[in-house]
PDB file of C-alpha atoms in Angstrom:
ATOM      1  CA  UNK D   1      47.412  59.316  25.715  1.00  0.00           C
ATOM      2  CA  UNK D   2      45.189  61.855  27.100  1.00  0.00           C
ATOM      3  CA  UNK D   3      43.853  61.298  30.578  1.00  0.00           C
ATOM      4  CA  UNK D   4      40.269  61.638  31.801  1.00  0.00           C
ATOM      5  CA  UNK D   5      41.843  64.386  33.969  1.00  0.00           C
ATOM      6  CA  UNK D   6      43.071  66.355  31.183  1.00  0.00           C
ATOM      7  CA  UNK D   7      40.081  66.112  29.159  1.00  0.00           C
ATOM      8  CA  UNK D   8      37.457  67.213  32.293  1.00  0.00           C
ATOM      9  CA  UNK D   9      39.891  70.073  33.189  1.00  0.00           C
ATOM     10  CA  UNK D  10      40.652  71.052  29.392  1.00  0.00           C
ATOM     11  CA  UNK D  11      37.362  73.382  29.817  1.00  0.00           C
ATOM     12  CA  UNK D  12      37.870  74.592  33.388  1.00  0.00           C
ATOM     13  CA  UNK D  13      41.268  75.589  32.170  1.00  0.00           C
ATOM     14  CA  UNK D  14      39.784  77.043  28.962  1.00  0.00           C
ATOM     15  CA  UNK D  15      37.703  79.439  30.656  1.00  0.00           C
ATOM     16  CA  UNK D  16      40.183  80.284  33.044  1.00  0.00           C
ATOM     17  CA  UNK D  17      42.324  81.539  30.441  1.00  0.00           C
ATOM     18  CA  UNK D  18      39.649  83.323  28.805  1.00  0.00           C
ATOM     19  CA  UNK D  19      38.558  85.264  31.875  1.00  0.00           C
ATOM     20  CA  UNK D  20      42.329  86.169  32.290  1.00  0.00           C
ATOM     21  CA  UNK D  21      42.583  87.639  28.485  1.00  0.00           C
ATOM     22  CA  UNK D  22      41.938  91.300  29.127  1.00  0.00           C
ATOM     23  CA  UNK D  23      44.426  94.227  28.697  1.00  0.00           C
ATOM     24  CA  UNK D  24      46.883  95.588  30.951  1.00  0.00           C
ATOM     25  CA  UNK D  25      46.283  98.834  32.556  1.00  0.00           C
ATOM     26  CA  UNK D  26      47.124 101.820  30.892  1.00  0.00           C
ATOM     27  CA  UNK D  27      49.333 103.060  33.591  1.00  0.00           C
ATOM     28  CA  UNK D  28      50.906  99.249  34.020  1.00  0.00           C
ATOM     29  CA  UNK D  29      54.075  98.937  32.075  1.00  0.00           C
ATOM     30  CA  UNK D  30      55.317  95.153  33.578  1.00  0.00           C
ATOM     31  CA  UNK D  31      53.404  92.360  33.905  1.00  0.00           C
ATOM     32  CA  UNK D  32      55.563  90.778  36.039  1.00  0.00           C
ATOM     33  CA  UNK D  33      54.858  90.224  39.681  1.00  0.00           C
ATOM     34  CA  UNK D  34      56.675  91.819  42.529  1.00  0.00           C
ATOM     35  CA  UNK D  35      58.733  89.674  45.065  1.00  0.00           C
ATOM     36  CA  UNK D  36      56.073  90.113  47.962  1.00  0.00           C
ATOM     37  CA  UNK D  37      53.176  89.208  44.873  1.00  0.00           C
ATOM     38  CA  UNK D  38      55.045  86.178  44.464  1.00  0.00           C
ATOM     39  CA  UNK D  39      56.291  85.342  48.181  1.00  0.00           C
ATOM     40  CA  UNK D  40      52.366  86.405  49.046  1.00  0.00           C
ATOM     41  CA  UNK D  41      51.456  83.491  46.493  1.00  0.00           C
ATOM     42  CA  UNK D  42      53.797  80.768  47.658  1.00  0.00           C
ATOM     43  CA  UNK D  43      52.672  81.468  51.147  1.00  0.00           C
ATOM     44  CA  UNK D  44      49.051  79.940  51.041  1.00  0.00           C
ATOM     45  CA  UNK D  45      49.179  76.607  49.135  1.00  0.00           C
ATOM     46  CA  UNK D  46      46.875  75.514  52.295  1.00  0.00           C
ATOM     47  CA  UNK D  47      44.193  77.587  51.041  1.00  0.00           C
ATOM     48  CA  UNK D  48      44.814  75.745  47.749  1.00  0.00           C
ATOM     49  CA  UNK D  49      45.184  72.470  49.162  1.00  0.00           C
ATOM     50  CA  UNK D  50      42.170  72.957  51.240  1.00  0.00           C
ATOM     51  CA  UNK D  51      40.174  74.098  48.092  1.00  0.00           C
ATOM     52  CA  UNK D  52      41.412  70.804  45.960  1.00  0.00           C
ATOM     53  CA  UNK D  53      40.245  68.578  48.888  1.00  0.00           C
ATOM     54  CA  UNK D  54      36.930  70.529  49.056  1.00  0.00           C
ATOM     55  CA  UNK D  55      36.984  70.010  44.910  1.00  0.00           C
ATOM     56  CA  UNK D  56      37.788  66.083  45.244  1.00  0.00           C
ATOM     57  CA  UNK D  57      35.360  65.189  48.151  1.00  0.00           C
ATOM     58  CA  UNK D  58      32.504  66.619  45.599  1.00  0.00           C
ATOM     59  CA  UNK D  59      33.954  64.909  42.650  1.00  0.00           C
ATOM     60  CA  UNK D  60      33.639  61.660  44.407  1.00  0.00           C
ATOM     61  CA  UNK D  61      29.911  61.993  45.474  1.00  0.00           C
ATOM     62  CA  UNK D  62      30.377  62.165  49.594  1.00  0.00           C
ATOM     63  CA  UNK D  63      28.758  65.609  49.460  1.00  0.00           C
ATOM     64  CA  UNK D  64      24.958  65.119  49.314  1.00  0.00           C
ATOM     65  CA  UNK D  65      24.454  67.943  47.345  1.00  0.00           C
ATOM     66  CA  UNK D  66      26.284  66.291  44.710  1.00  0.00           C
ATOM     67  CA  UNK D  67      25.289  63.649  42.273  1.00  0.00           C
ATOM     68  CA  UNK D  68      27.118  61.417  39.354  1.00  0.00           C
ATOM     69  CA  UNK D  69      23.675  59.981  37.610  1.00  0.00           C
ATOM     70  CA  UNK D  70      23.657  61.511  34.244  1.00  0.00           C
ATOM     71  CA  UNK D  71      19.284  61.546  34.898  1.00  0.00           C
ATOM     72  CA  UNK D  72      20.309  64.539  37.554  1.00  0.00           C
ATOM     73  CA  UNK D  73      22.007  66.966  34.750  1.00  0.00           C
ATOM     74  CA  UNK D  74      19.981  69.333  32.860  1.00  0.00           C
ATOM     75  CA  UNK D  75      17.697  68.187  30.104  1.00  0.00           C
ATOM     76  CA  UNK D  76      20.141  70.280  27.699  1.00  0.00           C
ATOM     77  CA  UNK D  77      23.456  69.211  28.794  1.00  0.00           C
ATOM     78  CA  UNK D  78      22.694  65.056  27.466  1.00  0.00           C
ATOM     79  CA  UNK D  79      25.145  62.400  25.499  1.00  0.00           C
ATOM     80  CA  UNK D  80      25.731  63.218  22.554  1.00  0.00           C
ATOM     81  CA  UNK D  81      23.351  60.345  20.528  1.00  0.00           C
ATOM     82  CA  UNK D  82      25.413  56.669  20.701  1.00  0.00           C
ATOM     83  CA  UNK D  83      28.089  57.815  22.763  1.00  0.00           C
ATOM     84  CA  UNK D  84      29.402  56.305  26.000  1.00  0.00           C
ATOM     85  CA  UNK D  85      29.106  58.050  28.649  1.00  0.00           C
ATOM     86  CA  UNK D  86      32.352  58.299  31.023  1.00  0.00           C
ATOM     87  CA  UNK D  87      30.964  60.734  33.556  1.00  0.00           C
ATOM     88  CA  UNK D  88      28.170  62.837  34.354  1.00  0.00           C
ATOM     89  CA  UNK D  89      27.915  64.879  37.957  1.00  0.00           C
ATOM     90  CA  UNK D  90      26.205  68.034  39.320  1.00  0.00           C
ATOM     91  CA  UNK D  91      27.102  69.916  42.253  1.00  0.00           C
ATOM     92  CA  UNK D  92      24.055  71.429  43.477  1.00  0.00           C
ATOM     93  CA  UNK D  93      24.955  75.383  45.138  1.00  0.00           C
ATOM     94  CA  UNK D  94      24.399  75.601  48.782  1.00  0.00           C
ATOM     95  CA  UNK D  95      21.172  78.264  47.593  1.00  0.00           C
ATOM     96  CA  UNK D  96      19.859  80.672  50.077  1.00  0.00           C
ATOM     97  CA  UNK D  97      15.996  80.582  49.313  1.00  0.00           C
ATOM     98  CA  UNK D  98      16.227  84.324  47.820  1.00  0.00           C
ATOM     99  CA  UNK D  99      19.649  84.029  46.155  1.00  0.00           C
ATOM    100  CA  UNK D 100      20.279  81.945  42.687  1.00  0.00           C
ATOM    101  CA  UNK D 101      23.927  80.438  42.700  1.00  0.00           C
ATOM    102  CA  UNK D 102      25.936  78.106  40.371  1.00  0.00           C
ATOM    103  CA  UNK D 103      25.549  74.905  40.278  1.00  0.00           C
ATOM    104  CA  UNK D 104      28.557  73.039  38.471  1.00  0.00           C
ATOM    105  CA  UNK D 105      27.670  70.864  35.788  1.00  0.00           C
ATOM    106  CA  UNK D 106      29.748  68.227  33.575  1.00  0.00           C
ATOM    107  CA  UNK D 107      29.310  65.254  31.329  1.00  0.00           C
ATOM    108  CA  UNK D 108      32.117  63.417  29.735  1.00  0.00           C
ATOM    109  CA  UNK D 109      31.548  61.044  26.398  1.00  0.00           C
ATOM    110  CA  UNK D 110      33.004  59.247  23.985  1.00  0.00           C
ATOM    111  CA  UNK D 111      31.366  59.461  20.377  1.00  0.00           C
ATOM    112  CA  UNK D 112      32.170  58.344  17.257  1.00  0.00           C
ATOM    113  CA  UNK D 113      31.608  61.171  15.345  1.00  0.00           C
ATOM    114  CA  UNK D 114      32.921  64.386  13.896  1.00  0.00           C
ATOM    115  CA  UNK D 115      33.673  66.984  15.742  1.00  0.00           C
ATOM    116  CA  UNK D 116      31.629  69.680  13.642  1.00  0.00           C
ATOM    117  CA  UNK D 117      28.176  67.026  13.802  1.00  0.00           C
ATOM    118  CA  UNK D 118      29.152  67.338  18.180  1.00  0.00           C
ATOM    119  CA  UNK D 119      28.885  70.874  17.771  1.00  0.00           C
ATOM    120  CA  UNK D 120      26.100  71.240  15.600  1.00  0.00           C
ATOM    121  CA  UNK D 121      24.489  68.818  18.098  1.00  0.00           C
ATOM    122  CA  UNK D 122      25.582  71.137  21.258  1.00  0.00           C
ATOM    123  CA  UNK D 123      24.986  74.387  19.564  1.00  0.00           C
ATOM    124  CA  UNK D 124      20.949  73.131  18.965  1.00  0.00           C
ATOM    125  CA  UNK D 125      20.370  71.481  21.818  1.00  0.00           C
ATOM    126  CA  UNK D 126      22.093  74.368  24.216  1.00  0.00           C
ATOM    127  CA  UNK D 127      19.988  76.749  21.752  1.00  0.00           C
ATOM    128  CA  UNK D 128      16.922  75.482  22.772  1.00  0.00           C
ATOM    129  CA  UNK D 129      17.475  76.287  26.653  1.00  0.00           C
ATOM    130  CA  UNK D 130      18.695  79.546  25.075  1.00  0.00           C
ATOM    131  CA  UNK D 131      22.803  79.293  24.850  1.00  0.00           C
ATOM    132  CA  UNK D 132      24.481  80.838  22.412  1.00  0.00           C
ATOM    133  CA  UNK D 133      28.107  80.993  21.534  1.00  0.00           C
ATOM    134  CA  UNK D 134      30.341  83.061  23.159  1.00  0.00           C
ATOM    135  CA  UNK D 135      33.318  83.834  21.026  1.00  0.00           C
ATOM    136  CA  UNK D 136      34.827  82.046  18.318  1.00  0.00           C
ATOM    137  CA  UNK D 137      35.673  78.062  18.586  1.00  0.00           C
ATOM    138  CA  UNK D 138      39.393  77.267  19.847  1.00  0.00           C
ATOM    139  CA  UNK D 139      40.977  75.169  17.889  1.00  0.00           C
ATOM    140  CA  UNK D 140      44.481  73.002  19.087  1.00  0.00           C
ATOM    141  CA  UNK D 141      46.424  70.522  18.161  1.00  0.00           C
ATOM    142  CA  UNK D 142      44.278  67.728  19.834  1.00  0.00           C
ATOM    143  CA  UNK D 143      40.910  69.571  20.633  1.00  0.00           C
ATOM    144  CA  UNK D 144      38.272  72.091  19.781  1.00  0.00           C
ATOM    145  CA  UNK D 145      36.645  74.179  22.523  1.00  0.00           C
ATOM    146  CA  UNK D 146      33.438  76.234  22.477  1.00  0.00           C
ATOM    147  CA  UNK D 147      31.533  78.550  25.014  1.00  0.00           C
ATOM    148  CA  UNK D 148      28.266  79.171  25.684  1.00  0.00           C
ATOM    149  CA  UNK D 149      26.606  81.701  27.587  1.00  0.00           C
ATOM    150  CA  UNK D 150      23.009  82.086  28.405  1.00  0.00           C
ATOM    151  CA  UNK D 151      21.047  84.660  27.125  1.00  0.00           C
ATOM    152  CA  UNK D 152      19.500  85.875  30.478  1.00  0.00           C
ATOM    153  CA  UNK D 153      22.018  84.801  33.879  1.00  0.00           C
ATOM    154  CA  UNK D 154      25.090  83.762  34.091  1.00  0.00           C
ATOM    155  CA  UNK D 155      25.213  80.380  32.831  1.00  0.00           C
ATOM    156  CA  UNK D 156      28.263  79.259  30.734  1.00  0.00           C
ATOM    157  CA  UNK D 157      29.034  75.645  29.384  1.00  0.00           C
ATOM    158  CA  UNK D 158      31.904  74.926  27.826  1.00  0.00           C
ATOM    159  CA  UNK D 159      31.645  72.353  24.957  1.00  0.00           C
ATOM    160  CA  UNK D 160      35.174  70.394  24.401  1.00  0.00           C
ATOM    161  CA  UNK D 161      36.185  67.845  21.818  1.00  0.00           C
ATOM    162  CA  UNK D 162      39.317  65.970  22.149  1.00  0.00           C
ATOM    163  CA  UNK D 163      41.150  63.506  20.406  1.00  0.00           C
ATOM    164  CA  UNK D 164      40.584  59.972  21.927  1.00  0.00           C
ATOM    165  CA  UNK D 165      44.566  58.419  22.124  1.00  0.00           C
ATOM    166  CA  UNK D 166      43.555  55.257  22.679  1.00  0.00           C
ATOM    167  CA  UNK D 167      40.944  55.418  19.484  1.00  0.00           C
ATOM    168  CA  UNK D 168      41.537  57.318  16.645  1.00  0.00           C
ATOM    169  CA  UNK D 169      38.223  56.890  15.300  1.00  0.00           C
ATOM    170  CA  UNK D 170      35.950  58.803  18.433  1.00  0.00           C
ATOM    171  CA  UNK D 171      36.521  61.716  20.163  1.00  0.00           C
ATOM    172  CA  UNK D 172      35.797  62.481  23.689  1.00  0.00           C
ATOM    173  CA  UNK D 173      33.340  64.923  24.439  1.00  0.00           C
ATOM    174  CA  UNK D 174      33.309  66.845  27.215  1.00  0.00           C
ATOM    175  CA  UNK D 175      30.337  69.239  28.650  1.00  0.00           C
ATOM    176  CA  UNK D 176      30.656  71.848  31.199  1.00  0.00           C
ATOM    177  CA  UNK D 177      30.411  74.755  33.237  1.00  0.00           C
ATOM    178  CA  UNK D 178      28.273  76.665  35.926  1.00  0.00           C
ATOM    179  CA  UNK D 179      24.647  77.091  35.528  1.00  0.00           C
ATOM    180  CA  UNK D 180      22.068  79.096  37.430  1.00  0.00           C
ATOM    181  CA  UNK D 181      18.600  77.307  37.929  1.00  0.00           C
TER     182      UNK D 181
END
């Protein structure tokens, strides 16, 4: 069965991995870290720890500058048409007035549909607030993944449908990313 977990962090890890995909260094012949690379790693899980508690107080709505009502996301990031939705939230940047930064977006359904009608139904509605594919669609066992990026910042969505375990017959949808407003 897949979790909710898995599904919301299939994207985050998605883009991770594609932000990670570029050549080595011409003059770099091992990709494997050093001893003090990895000893420097294992030595700060407190700044890790510190960043998941950061992540999970703002996932659970005590941060007033987040919110979990589905009305607060975007007008282009909506459920896809009959689906349930599982869970919506925004986490509004702490904006200087001069100075546009992220805001995290993400919207979790489940639809019964196909997965190429949820991506025709992304890739028009994301169009209209002027997305457009970035790269080729993923395709895994279990899931198909799709970025967006915005024409003119630095927005990207990530558009992910999943097998449902526990249904065969939907798919769960999930919707996310940083956007600049």
């Amino acid at each position: 069965m897949v979790s909710r977990t898995a599904v919301m962090t299939l994207p985050i890890a998605a883009a991770l991995a594609l932000a990670g995909c570029s050549g080595a260094d011409e003059g770099t012949t091992d990709s494997t870290p050093t001893s003090e690379q990895t000893s420097s790693a294992q030595a700060t899980p407190s700044d890790s720890e510190t960043a998941s508690a950061e992540a999970s107080e703002e996932a659970t709505g005590q941060d007033p500058d987040t919110s979990n009502d589905v009305k607060d996301l975007p007008d282009y990031v909506k459920p896809y048409p009959k689906s349930n939705v599982l869970s919506a939230s925004i986490v509004k940047a702490h904006n200087d007035k001069d100075t546009k930064q992220p805001e995290q977006v993400s919207l979790v359904v489940a639809a019964k549909a196909e997965a190429k009608d949820i991506f025709k139904f992304y890739d028009e509605e994301l169009g209209k607030a002027d997305f457009e594919p970035l790269g080729d669609e993923v395709k895994t066992k279990s899931a198909r993944v799709q970025n967006f990026k915005h024409k003119d910042n630095d927005s990207v969505l990530v558009v992910t449908v999943a097998d449902d375990s526990a249904d065969k017959a939907q798919s769960i949808v999930t919707v996310g990313g940083n956007i600049v407003s």
